[in-house]
């Protein structure tokens, strides 16, 4: 009879039981103290009513009582703190061999890119029984990735990457929501996570793929001239990216940071923010020139260079000659469409050339 009146979402991940246990503990704790305090109020109101005790008497302090009402609440809140901290660290530290999916949120849709090359909008296919790490960014405002059945919720912020992960255990279709108000059509920013058996997922993933995400990033890397400076040898003007990802990077101000997704993204869009020691701040910014999908591809390519699963950057013939790289121009397709939309001009006659001027 309760199937049509679900009080709680389904448990479809390995974290759901941990989160529910803490939640039920907090509910039971609040219910216990609510009943206890209400009963004590009622008891004292009757026991010490004016008709029974018309004269007030002085009550002296009790060290034992004061220690009890200080020590017991302290022990309770420490249990809550430790328990919730354990769950927090479990949710924010994905296993190293997790499957990775890049997410771009925008008003009002979810766009997913698998490292194998599949792209989805408002639908996310994942295999059951495998750890999945979500690498997320927003194209406009703050969003929030929320899958109730997985007990997973993480903010998606513009200008940076945030991560979360889950381990789906039960195949099925599960609701995906944006739990952060993001505009007038916020309620329509919904999606679906489709958990599949591993064999079914492999068949789904094998269809309609035109190269991996890293291969798309490699094309952008060559197209925008990144290989001119970021060579795989010591002759480049920029740092060698082979084996860089996940390693510490020494900056020119003496700091050392880890080259993660956020660092690579920031280096593309704001290269002057963190300049690598031993190199000059000559890289142009690509802010507003690259789409989020192209940035994600470049990040995936740099990551693949780090673990040795991508082709090395193609060398250039004269790396130390010529102009410095410039930000990419508009795509040819966009230029072509703009030209098509513009009114046709009348052809002009060619200007005669004096033969003597050629000499």
PDB file of N, CA and C in Angstrom, residues 126-227:
ATOM      1  N   UNK A 126      25.181   5.419 -16.987  1.00  0.00           N
ATOM      2  CA  UNK A 126      26.327   4.945 -16.205  1.00  0.00           C
ATOM      3  C   UNK A 126      26.145   3.459 -15.935  1.00  0.00           C
ATOM      4  N   UNK A 127      27.239   2.733 -15.739  1.00  0.00           N
ATOM      5  CA  UNK A 127      27.129   1.314 -15.408  1.00  0.00           C
ATOM      6  C   UNK A 127      26.921   1.104 -13.910  1.00  0.00           C
ATOM      7  N   UNK A 128      26.200   0.075 -13.567  1.00  0.00           N
ATOM      8  CA  UNK A 128      26.036  -0.286 -12.161  1.00  0.00           C
ATOM      9  C   UNK A 128      27.306  -0.959 -11.654  1.00  0.00           C
ATOM     10  N   UNK A 129      27.588  -0.734 -10.376  1.00  0.00           N
ATOM     11  CA  UNK A 129      28.735  -1.385  -9.763  1.00  0.00           C
ATOM     12  C   UNK A 129      30.072  -0.764 -10.088  1.00  0.00           C
ATOM     13  N   UNK A 130      30.073   0.491 -10.546  1.00  0.00           N
ATOM     14  CA  UNK A 130      31.335   1.160 -10.869  1.00  0.00           C
ATOM     15  C   UNK A 130      31.332   2.571 -10.299  1.00  0.00           C
ATOM     16  N   UNK A 131      32.482   3.004  -9.793  1.00  0.00           N
ATOM     17  CA  UNK A 131      32.617   4.356  -9.257  1.00  0.00           C
ATOM     18  C   UNK A 131      32.621   5.360 -10.408  1.00  0.00           C
ATOM     19  N   UNK A 132      31.838   6.424 -10.262  1.00  0.00           N
ATOM     20  CA  UNK A 132      31.713   7.451 -11.295  1.00  0.00           C
ATOM     21  C   UNK A 132      32.042   8.801 -10.668  1.00  0.00           C
ATOM     22  N   UNK A 133      33.027   9.471 -11.237  1.00  0.00           N
ATOM     23  CA  UNK A 133      33.439  10.798 -10.755  1.00  0.00           C
ATOM     24  C   UNK A 133      32.921  11.859 -11.715  1.00  0.00           C
ATOM     25  N   UNK A 134      32.174  12.829 -11.182  1.00  0.00           N
ATOM     26  CA  UNK A 134      31.618  13.913 -11.972  1.00  0.00           C
ATOM     27  C   UNK A 134      32.516  15.144 -11.831  1.00  0.00           C
ATOM     28  N   UNK A 135      33.005  15.660 -12.963  1.00  0.00           N
ATOM     29  CA  UNK A 135      33.819  16.881 -12.994  1.00  0.00           C
ATOM     30  C   UNK A 135      32.932  17.959 -13.603  1.00  0.00           C
ATOM     31  N   UNK A 136      32.526  18.943 -12.802  1.00  0.00           N
ATOM     32  CA  UNK A 136      31.417  19.817 -13.189  1.00  0.00           C
ATOM     33  C   UNK A 136      31.820  21.287 -13.187  1.00  0.00           C
ATOM     34  N   UNK A 137      31.220  22.013 -14.121  1.00  0.00           N
ATOM     35  CA  UNK A 137      31.339  23.464 -14.160  1.00  0.00           C
ATOM     36  C   UNK A 137      30.055  24.039 -14.724  1.00  0.00           C
ATOM     37  N   UNK A 138      29.843  25.322 -14.484  1.00  0.00           N
ATOM     38  CA  UNK A 138      28.642  26.001 -14.969  1.00  0.00           C
ATOM     39  C   UNK A 138      29.019  26.998 -16.054  1.00  0.00           C
ATOM     40  N   UNK A 139      28.131  27.133 -17.030  1.00  0.00           N
ATOM     41  CA  UNK A 139      28.360  28.060 -18.127  1.00  0.00           C
ATOM     42  C   UNK A 139      27.798  29.447 -17.832  1.00  0.00           C
ATOM     43  N   UNK A 140      26.981  29.570 -16.758  1.00  0.00           N
ATOM     44  CA  UNK A 140      26.374  30.876 -16.484  1.00  0.00           C
ATOM     45  C   UNK A 140      26.290  31.162 -14.990  1.00  0.00           C
ATOM     46  N   UNK A 141      25.326  30.560 -14.285  1.00  0.00           N
ATOM     47  CA  UNK A 141      25.102  30.859 -12.870  1.00  0.00           C
ATOM     48  C   UNK A 141      25.375  29.619 -12.034  1.00  0.00           C
ATOM     49  N   UNK A 142      25.151  29.726 -10.731  1.00  0.00           N
ATOM     50  CA  UNK A 142      25.358  28.590  -9.831  1.00  0.00           C
ATOM     51  C   UNK A 142      24.217  27.593  -9.991  1.00  0.00           C
ATOM     52  N   UNK A 143      24.562  26.342 -10.206  1.00  0.00           N
ATOM     53  CA  UNK A 143      23.601  25.251 -10.245  1.00  0.00           C
ATOM     54  C   UNK A 143      23.984  24.240  -9.157  1.00  0.00           C
ATOM     55  N   UNK A 144      23.202  23.176  -9.049  1.00  0.00           N
ATOM     56  CA  UNK A 144      23.514  22.152  -8.059  1.00  0.00           C
ATOM     57  C   UNK A 144      23.078  20.789  -8.587  1.00  0.00           C
ATOM     58  N   UNK A 145      24.009  19.860  -8.625  1.00  0.00           N
ATOM     59  CA  UNK A 145      23.784  18.499  -9.126  1.00  0.00           C
ATOM     60  C   UNK A 145      23.233  17.649  -7.986  1.00  0.00           C
ATOM     61  N   UNK A 146      21.993  17.183  -8.128  1.00  0.00           N
ATOM     62  CA  UNK A 146      21.311  16.494  -7.027  1.00  0.00           C
ATOM     63  C   UNK A 146      20.592  15.264  -7.565  1.00  0.00           C
ATOM     64  N   UNK A 147      21.006  14.081  -7.083  1.00  0.00           N
ATOM     65  CA  UNK A 147      20.356  12.814  -7.410  1.00  0.00           C
ATOM     66  C   UNK A 147      19.892  12.206  -6.087  1.00  0.00           C
ATOM     67  N   UNK A 148      18.611  12.347  -5.726  1.00  0.00           N
ATOM     68  CA  UNK A 148      18.151  11.876  -4.418  1.00  0.00           C
ATOM     69  C   UNK A 148      18.406  10.386  -4.179  1.00  0.00           C
ATOM     70  N   UNK A 149      18.232   9.560  -5.199  1.00  0.00           N
ATOM     71  CA  UNK A 149      18.405   8.120  -5.011  1.00  0.00           C
ATOM     72  C   UNK A 149      19.844   7.752  -4.675  1.00  0.00           C
ATOM     73  N   UNK A 150      20.799   8.603  -5.058  1.00  0.00           N
ATOM     74  CA  UNK A 150      22.200   8.347  -4.749  1.00  0.00           C
ATOM     75  C   UNK A 150      22.647   9.072  -3.484  1.00  0.00           C
ATOM     76  N   UNK A 151      21.781   9.954  -2.945  1.00  0.00           N
ATOM     77  CA  UNK A 151      22.130  10.809  -1.806  1.00  0.00           C
ATOM     78  C   UNK A 151      23.354  11.659  -2.147  1.00  0.00           C
ATOM     79  N   UNK A 152      23.362  12.198  -3.359  1.00  0.00           N
ATOM     80  CA  UNK A 152      24.473  12.994  -3.861  1.00  0.00           C
ATOM     81  C   UNK A 152      23.964  14.385  -4.194  1.00  0.00           C
ATOM     82  N   UNK A 153      24.651  15.394  -3.691  1.00  0.00           N
ATOM     83  CA  UNK A 153      24.331  16.787  -4.001  1.00  0.00           C
ATOM     84  C   UNK A 153      25.617  17.595  -3.957  1.00  0.00           C
ATOM     85  N   UNK A 154      25.883  18.347  -5.031  1.00  0.00           N
ATOM     86  CA  UNK A 154      27.101  19.152  -5.095  1.00  0.00           C
ATOM     87  C   UNK A 154      26.825  20.389  -5.933  1.00  0.00           C
ATOM     88  N   UNK A 155      27.319  21.536  -5.473  1.00  0.00           N
ATOM     89  CA  UNK A 155      27.151  22.780  -6.211  1.00  0.00           C
ATOM     90  C   UNK A 155      28.012  22.766  -7.472  1.00  0.00           C
ATOM     91  N   UNK A 156      27.485  23.379  -8.526  1.00  0.00           N
ATOM     92  CA  UNK A 156      28.182  23.510  -9.806  1.00  0.00           C
ATOM     93  C   UNK A 156      28.395  25.000 -10.031  1.00  0.00           C
ATOM     94  N   UNK A 157      29.656  25.428 -10.047  1.00  0.00           N
ATOM     95  CA  UNK A 157      29.985  26.851 -10.019  1.00  0.00           C
ATOM     96  C   UNK A 157      30.571  27.311 -11.342  1.00  0.00           C
ATOM     97  N   UNK A 158      30.293  28.548 -11.750  1.00  0.00           N
ATOM     98  CA  UNK A 158      30.917  29.087 -12.959  1.00  0.00           C
ATOM     99  C   UNK A 158      32.377  29.439 -12.721  1.00  0.00           C
ATOM    100  N   UNK A 159      33.191  29.222 -13.742  1.00  0.00           N
ATOM    101  CA  UNK A 159      34.591  29.616 -13.665  1.00  0.00           C
ATOM    102  C   UNK A 159      35.509  28.662 -12.948  1.00  0.00           C
ATOM    103  N   UNK A 160      35.033  27.495 -12.535  1.00  0.00           N
ATOM    104  CA  UNK A 160      35.888  26.533 -11.847  1.00  0.00           C
ATOM    105  C   UNK A 160      35.242  25.152 -11.917  1.00  0.00           C
ATOM    106  N   UNK A 161      36.009  24.151 -11.530  1.00  0.00           N
ATOM    107  CA  UNK A 161      35.498  22.786 -11.513  1.00  0.00           C
ATOM    108  C   UNK A 161      35.205  22.369 -10.075  1.00  0.00           C
ATOM    109  N   UNK A 162      34.079  21.716  -9.891  1.00  0.00           N
ATOM    110  CA  UNK A 162      33.772  21.027  -8.639  1.00  0.00           C
ATOM    111  C   UNK A 162      33.549  19.554  -8.970  1.00  0.00           C
ATOM    112  N   UNK A 163      33.756  18.705  -7.992  1.00  0.00           N
ATOM    113  CA  UNK A 163      33.659  17.269  -8.245  1.00  0.00           C
ATOM    114  C   UNK A 163      32.784  16.603  -7.202  1.00  0.00           C
ATOM    115  N   UNK A 164      32.180  15.531  -7.589  1.00  0.00           N
ATOM    116  CA  UNK A 164      31.491  14.627  -6.685  1.00  0.00           C
ATOM    117  C   UNK A 164      31.551  13.245  -7.319  1.00  0.00           C
ATOM    118  N   UNK A 165      31.123  12.231  -6.591  1.00  0.00           N
ATOM    119  CA  UNK A 165      31.163  10.884  -7.147  1.00  0.00           C
ATOM    120  C   UNK A 165      30.061  10.037  -6.537  1.00  0.00           C
ATOM    121  N   UNK A 166      29.749   8.959  -7.212  1.00  0.00           N
ATOM    122  CA  UNK A 166      28.758   8.009  -6.712  1.00  0.00           C
ATOM    123  C   UNK A 166      29.082   6.622  -7.252  1.00  0.00           C
ATOM    124  N   UNK A 167      28.507   5.645  -6.603  1.00  0.00           N
ATOM    125  CA  UNK A 167      28.653   4.241  -6.990  1.00  0.00           C
ATOM    126  C   UNK A 167      27.251   3.655  -7.050  1.00  0.00           C
ATOM    127  N   UNK A 168      26.649   3.663  -8.228  1.00  0.00           N
ATOM    128  CA  UNK A 168      25.285   3.156  -8.389  1.00  0.00           C
ATOM    129  C   UNK A 168      25.263   1.644  -8.235  1.00  0.00           C
ATOM    130  N   UNK A 169      24.274   1.156  -7.521  1.00  0.00           N
ATOM    131  CA  UNK A 169      24.205  -0.274  -7.222  1.00  0.00           C
ATOM    132  C   UNK A 169      23.013  -0.980  -7.850  1.00  0.00           C
ATOM    133  N   UNK A 170      21.953  -0.248  -8.173  1.00  0.00           N
ATOM    134  CA  UNK A 170      20.721  -0.862  -8.661  1.00  0.00           C
ATOM    135  C   UNK A 170      20.393  -0.280 -10.035  1.00  0.00           C
ATOM    136  N   UNK A 171      20.324  -1.099 -11.099  1.00  0.00           N
ATOM    137  CA  UNK A 171      19.940  -0.565 -12.405  1.00  0.00           C
ATOM    138  C   UNK A 171      18.539   0.030 -12.373  1.00  0.00           C
ATOM    139  N   UNK A 172      18.351   1.096 -13.131  1.00  0.00           N
ATOM    140  CA  UNK A 172      17.049   1.755 -13.178  1.00  0.00           C
ATOM    141  C   UNK A 172      17.192   3.188 -13.648  1.00  0.00           C
ATOM    142  N   UNK A 173      16.077   3.909 -13.610  1.00  0.00           N
ATOM    143  CA  UNK A 173      16.032   5.321 -14.014  1.00  0.00           C
ATOM    144  C   UNK A 173      15.807   6.168 -12.766  1.00  0.00           C
ATOM    145  N   UNK A 174      16.641   7.181 -12.566  1.00  0.00           N
ATOM    146  CA  UNK A 174      16.585   7.993 -11.356  1.00  0.00           C
ATOM    147  C   UNK A 174      16.576   9.475 -11.709  1.00  0.00           C
ATOM    148  N   UNK A 175      15.831  10.232 -10.925  1.00  0.00           N
ATOM    149  CA  UNK A 175      15.659  11.651 -11.188  1.00  0.00           C
ATOM    150  C   UNK A 175      16.946  12.417 -10.905  1.00  0.00           C
ATOM    151  N   UNK A 176      17.209  13.412 -11.751  1.00  0.00           N
ATOM    152  CA  UNK A 176      18.298  14.356 -11.571  1.00  0.00           C
ATOM    153  C   UNK A 176      17.704  15.751 -11.503  1.00  0.00           C
ATOM    154  N   UNK A 177      18.049  16.495 -10.464  1.00  0.00           N
ATOM    155  CA  UNK A 177      17.497  17.838 -10.263  1.00  0.00           C
ATOM    156  C   UNK A 177      18.625  18.852 -10.137  1.00  0.00           C
ATOM    157  N   UNK A 178      18.278  20.105 -10.406  1.00  0.00           N
ATOM    158  CA  UNK A 178      19.100  21.243  -9.992  1.00  0.00           C
ATOM    159  C   UNK A 178      18.469  21.780  -8.717  1.00  0.00           C
ATOM    160  N   UNK A 179      19.162  21.648  -7.601  1.00  0.00           N
ATOM    161  CA  UNK A 179      18.594  22.042  -6.313  1.00  0.00           C
ATOM    162  C   UNK A 179      18.968  23.462  -5.909  1.00  0.00           C
ATOM    163  N   UNK A 180      19.561  24.224  -6.824  1.00  0.00           N
ATOM    164  CA  UNK A 180      19.901  25.620  -6.557  1.00  0.00           C
ATOM    165  C   UNK A 180      19.114  26.492  -7.524  1.00  0.00           C
ATOM    166  N   UNK A 181      18.344  27.449  -6.978  1.00  0.00           N
ATOM    167  CA  UNK A 181      17.536  28.304  -7.850  1.00  0.00           C
ATOM    168  C   UNK A 181      18.445  29.032  -8.835  1.00  0.00           C
ATOM    169  N   UNK A 182      18.166  28.846 -10.131  1.00  0.00           N
ATOM    170  CA  UNK A 182      19.066  29.342 -11.163  1.00  0.00           C
ATOM    171  C   UNK A 182      18.362  30.191 -12.216  1.00  0.00           C
ATOM    172  N   UNK A 183      17.105  30.583 -11.979  1.00  0.00           N
ATOM    173  CA  UNK A 183      16.427  31.430 -12.946  1.00  0.00           C
ATOM    174  C   UNK A 183      14.961  31.072 -13.085  1.00  0.00           C
ATOM    175  N   UNK A 184      14.312  31.708 -14.039  1.00  0.00           N
ATOM    176  CA  UNK A 184      12.856  31.576 -14.152  1.00  0.00           C
ATOM    177  C   UNK A 184      12.419  30.162 -14.506  1.00  0.00           C
ATOM    178  N   UNK A 185      13.250  29.407 -15.225  1.00  0.00           N
ATOM    179  CA  UNK A 185      12.890  28.046 -15.604  1.00  0.00           C
ATOM    180  C   UNK A 185      13.672  27.010 -14.789  1.00  0.00           C
ATOM    181  N   UNK A 186      13.974  27.381 -13.559  1.00  0.00           N
ATOM    182  CA  UNK A 186      14.723  26.476 -12.687  1.00  0.00           C
ATOM    183  C   UNK A 186      14.017  25.136 -12.516  1.00  0.00           C
ATOM    184  N   UNK A 187      12.704  25.141 -12.394  1.00  0.00           N
ATOM    185  CA  UNK A 187      11.965  23.899 -12.173  1.00  0.00           C
ATOM    186  C   UNK A 187      12.021  22.962 -13.370  1.00  0.00           C
ATOM    187  N   UNK A 188      12.390  23.478 -14.537  1.00  0.00           N
ATOM    188  CA  UNK A 188      12.467  22.651 -15.734  1.00  0.00           C
ATOM    189  C   UNK A 188      13.862  22.076 -15.951  1.00  0.00           C
ATOM    190  N   UNK A 189      14.806  22.430 -15.103  1.00  0.00           N
ATOM    191  CA  UNK A 189      16.164  21.911 -15.247  1.00  0.00           C
ATOM    192  C   UNK A 189      16.262  20.554 -14.552  1.00  0.00           C
ATOM    193  N   UNK A 190      15.698  19.578 -15.191  1.00  0.00           N
ATOM    194  CA  UNK A 190      15.661  18.219 -14.649  1.00  0.00           C
ATOM    195  C   UNK A 190      16.281  17.274 -15.671  1.00  0.00           C
ATOM    196  N   UNK A 191      16.641  16.111 -15.200  1.00  0.00           N
ATOM    197  CA  UNK A 191      17.224  15.107 -16.076  1.00  0.00           C
ATOM    198  C   UNK A 191      17.016  13.731 -15.505  1.00  0.00           C
ATOM    199  N   UNK A 192      17.751  12.784 -16.043  1.00  0.00           N
ATOM    200  CA  UNK A 192      17.576  11.397 -15.636  1.00  0.00           C
ATOM    201  C   UNK A 192      18.917  10.689 -15.691  1.00  0.00           C
ATOM    202  N   UNK A 193      19.207   9.951 -14.628  1.00  0.00           N
ATOM    203  CA  UNK A 193      20.389   9.101 -14.597  1.00  0.00           C
ATOM    204  C   UNK A 193      19.928   7.666 -14.850  1.00  0.00           C
ATOM    205  N   UNK A 194      20.455   7.073 -15.899  1.00  0.00           N
ATOM    206  CA  UNK A 194      20.064   5.724 -16.308  1.00  0.00           C
ATOM    207  C   UNK A 194      21.203   4.782 -15.924  1.00  0.00           C
ATOM    208  N   UNK A 195      20.952   3.965 -14.917  1.00  0.00           N
ATOM    209  CA  UNK A 195      21.936   2.992 -14.452  1.00  0.00           C
ATOM    210  C   UNK A 195      21.688   1.685 -15.188  1.00  0.00           C
ATOM    211  N   UNK A 196      22.727   1.170 -15.832  1.00  0.00           N
ATOM    212  CA  UNK A 196      22.600  -0.016 -16.679  1.00  0.00           C
ATOM    213  C   UNK A 196      23.506  -1.131 -16.172  1.00  0.00           C
ATOM    214  N   UNK A 197      23.146  -2.366 -16.532  1.00  0.00           N
ATOM    215  CA  UNK A 197      24.055  -3.479 -16.292  1.00  0.00           C
ATOM    216  C   UNK A 197      25.346  -3.239 -17.064  1.00  0.00           C
ATOM    217  N   UNK A 198      26.483  -3.666 -16.538  1.00  0.00           N
ATOM    218  CA  UNK A 198      27.755  -3.397 -17.225  1.00  0.00           C
ATOM    219  C   UNK A 198      27.775  -3.839 -18.682  1.00  0.00           C
ATOM    220  N   UNK A 199      27.209  -5.011 -18.983  1.00  0.00           N
ATOM    221  CA  UNK A 199      27.205  -5.475 -20.373  1.00  0.00           C
ATOM    222  C   UNK A 199      26.346  -4.570 -21.246  1.00  0.00           C
ATOM    223  N   UNK A 200      25.183  -4.163 -20.745  1.00  0.00           N
ATOM    224  CA  UNK A 200      24.326  -3.258 -21.520  1.00  0.00           C
ATOM    225  C   UNK A 200      25.000  -1.901 -21.706  1.00  0.00           C
ATOM    226  N   UNK A 201      25.691  -1.437 -20.683  1.00  0.00           N
ATOM    227  CA  UNK A 201      26.382  -0.157 -20.809  1.00  0.00           C
ATOM    228  C   UNK A 201      27.498  -0.229 -21.845  1.00  0.00           C
ATOM    229  N   UNK A 202      28.235  -1.320 -21.871  1.00  0.00           N
ATOM    230  CA  UNK A 202      29.313  -1.458 -22.853  1.00  0.00           C
ATOM    231  C   UNK A 202      28.757  -1.423 -24.278  1.00  0.00           C
ATOM    232  N   UNK A 203      27.604  -2.065 -24.489  1.00  0.00           N
ATOM    233  CA  UNK A 203      26.991  -2.020 -25.814  1.00  0.00           C
ATOM    234  C   UNK A 203      26.528  -0.606 -26.152  1.00  0.00           C
ATOM    235  N   UNK A 204      25.968   0.092 -25.153  1.00  0.00           N
ATOM    236  CA  UNK A 204      25.533   1.474 -25.394  1.00  0.00           C
ATOM    237  C   UNK A 204      26.722   2.377 -25.690  1.00  0.00           C
ATOM    238  N   UNK A 205      27.803   2.199 -24.936  1.00  0.00           N
ATOM    239  CA  UNK A 205      28.966   3.075 -25.086  1.00  0.00           C
ATOM    240  C   UNK A 205      29.685   2.840 -26.401  1.00  0.00           C
ATOM    241  N   UNK A 206      29.535   1.652 -26.988  1.00  0.00           N
ATOM    242  CA  UNK A 206      30.256   1.350 -28.228  1.00  0.00           C
ATOM    243  C   UNK A 206      29.594   1.950 -29.454  1.00  0.00           C
ATOM    244  N   UNK A 207      28.381   2.432 -29.339  1.00  0.00           N
ATOM    245  CA  UNK A 207      27.670   2.930 -30.505  1.00  0.00           C
ATOM    246  C   UNK A 207      27.764   4.432 -30.662  1.00  0.00           C
ATOM    247  N   UNK A 208      27.947   4.880 -31.904  1.00  0.00           N
ATOM    248  CA  UNK A 208      27.891   6.303 -32.227  1.00  0.00           C
ATOM    249  C   UNK A 208      28.995   7.140 -31.621  1.00  0.00           C
ATOM    250  N   UNK A 209      30.196   6.594 -31.503  1.00  0.00           N
ATOM    251  CA  UNK A 209      31.311   7.337 -30.919  1.00  0.00           C
ATOM    252  C   UNK A 209      32.289   7.719 -32.018  1.00  0.00           C
ATOM    253  N   UNK A 210      32.639   8.979 -32.089  1.00  0.00           N
ATOM    254  CA  UNK A 210      33.590   9.475 -33.080  1.00  0.00           C
ATOM    255  C   UNK A 210      34.820  10.016 -32.367  1.00  0.00           C
ATOM    256  N   UNK A 211      35.599   9.114 -31.798  1.00  0.00           N
ATOM    257  CA  UNK A 211      36.812   9.524 -31.110  1.00  0.00           C
ATOM    258  C   UNK A 211      36.554   9.852 -29.656  1.00  0.00           C
ATOM    259  N   UNK A 212      37.588   9.719 -28.848  1.00  0.00           N
ATOM    260  CA  UNK A 212      37.478   9.980 -27.421  1.00  0.00           C
ATOM    261  C   UNK A 212      37.508  11.477 -27.151  1.00  0.00           C
ATOM    262  N   UNK A 213      37.219  11.841 -25.903  1.00  0.00           N
ATOM    263  CA  UNK A 213      37.264  13.242 -25.503  1.00  0.00           C
ATOM    264  C   UNK A 213      38.686  13.777 -25.587  1.00  0.00           C
ATOM    265  N   UNK A 214      39.674  12.944 -25.234  1.00  0.00           N
ATOM    266  CA  UNK A 214      41.068  13.375 -25.317  1.00  0.00           C
ATOM    267  C   UNK A 214      41.494  13.607 -26.764  1.00  0.00           C
ATOM    268  N   UNK A 215      40.993  12.798 -27.698  1.00  0.00           N
ATOM    269  CA  UNK A 215      41.347  12.996 -29.106  1.00  0.00           C
ATOM    270  C   UNK A 215      40.762  14.298 -29.636  1.00  0.00           C
ATOM    271  N   UNK A 216      39.543  14.653 -29.174  1.00  0.00           N
ATOM    272  CA  UNK A 216      38.975  15.949 -29.550  1.00  0.00           C
ATOM    273  C   UNK A 216      39.812  17.087 -28.982  1.00  0.00           C
ATOM    274  N   UNK A 217      40.301  16.919 -27.757  1.00  0.00           N
ATOM    275  CA  UNK A 217      41.174  17.928 -27.179  1.00  0.00           C
ATOM    276  C   UNK A 217      42.501  18.031 -27.897  1.00  0.00           C
ATOM    277  N   UNK A 218      42.999  16.902 -28.400  1.00  0.00           N
ATOM    278  CA  UNK A 218      44.242  16.926 -29.163  1.00  0.00           C
ATOM    279  C   UNK A 218      44.086  17.751 -30.441  1.00  0.00           C
ATOM    280  N   UNK A 219      42.941  17.621 -31.107  1.00  0.00           N
ATOM    281  CA  UNK A 219      42.695  18.415 -32.314  1.00  0.00           C
ATOM    282  C   UNK A 219      42.684  19.909 -31.986  1.00  0.00           C
ATOM    283  N   UNK A 220      42.021  20.267 -30.880  1.00  0.00           N
ATOM    284  CA  UNK A 220      42.009  21.677 -30.474  1.00  0.00           C
ATOM    285  C   UNK A 220      43.411  22.141 -30.107  1.00  0.00           C
ATOM    286  N   UNK A 221      44.180  21.273 -29.476  1.00  0.00           N
ATOM    287  CA  UNK A 221      45.545  21.605 -29.075  1.00  0.00           C
ATOM    288  C   UNK A 221      46.393  21.962 -30.294  1.00  0.00           C
ATOM    289  N   UNK A 222      46.248  21.215 -31.377  1.00  0.00           N
ATOM    290  CA  UNK A 222      46.997  21.496 -32.586  1.00  0.00           C
ATOM    291  C   UNK A 222      46.388  22.669 -33.352  1.00  0.00           C
ATOM    292  N   UNK A 223      45.062  22.753 -33.380  1.00  0.00           N
ATOM    293  CA  UNK A 223      44.387  23.794 -34.147  1.00  0.00           C
ATOM    294  C   UNK A 223      44.727  25.185 -33.635  1.00  0.00           C
ATOM    295  N   UNK A 224      44.781  25.356 -32.334  1.00  0.00           N
ATOM    296  CA  UNK A 224      45.012  26.670 -31.750  1.00  0.00           C
ATOM    297  C   UNK A 224      46.489  26.954 -31.477  1.00  0.00           C
ATOM    298  N   UNK A 225      47.374  26.125 -32.007  1.00  0.00           N
ATOM    299  CA  UNK A 225      48.795  26.399 -31.914  1.00  0.00           C
ATOM    300  C   UNK A 225      49.411  26.157 -30.568  1.00  0.00           C
ATOM    301  N   UNK A 226      48.777  25.372 -29.715  1.00  0.00           N
ATOM    302  CA  UNK A 226      49.336  25.123 -28.380  1.00  0.00           C
ATOM    303  C   UNK A 226      50.668  24.374 -28.464  1.00  0.00           C
ATOM    304  N   UNK A 227      50.803  23.504 -29.499  1.00  0.00           N
ATOM    305  CA  UNK A 227      52.028  22.719 -29.626  1.00  0.00           C
ATOM    306  C   UNK A 227      53.224  23.569 -30.022  1.00  0.00           C
TER     307      UNK A 227
END
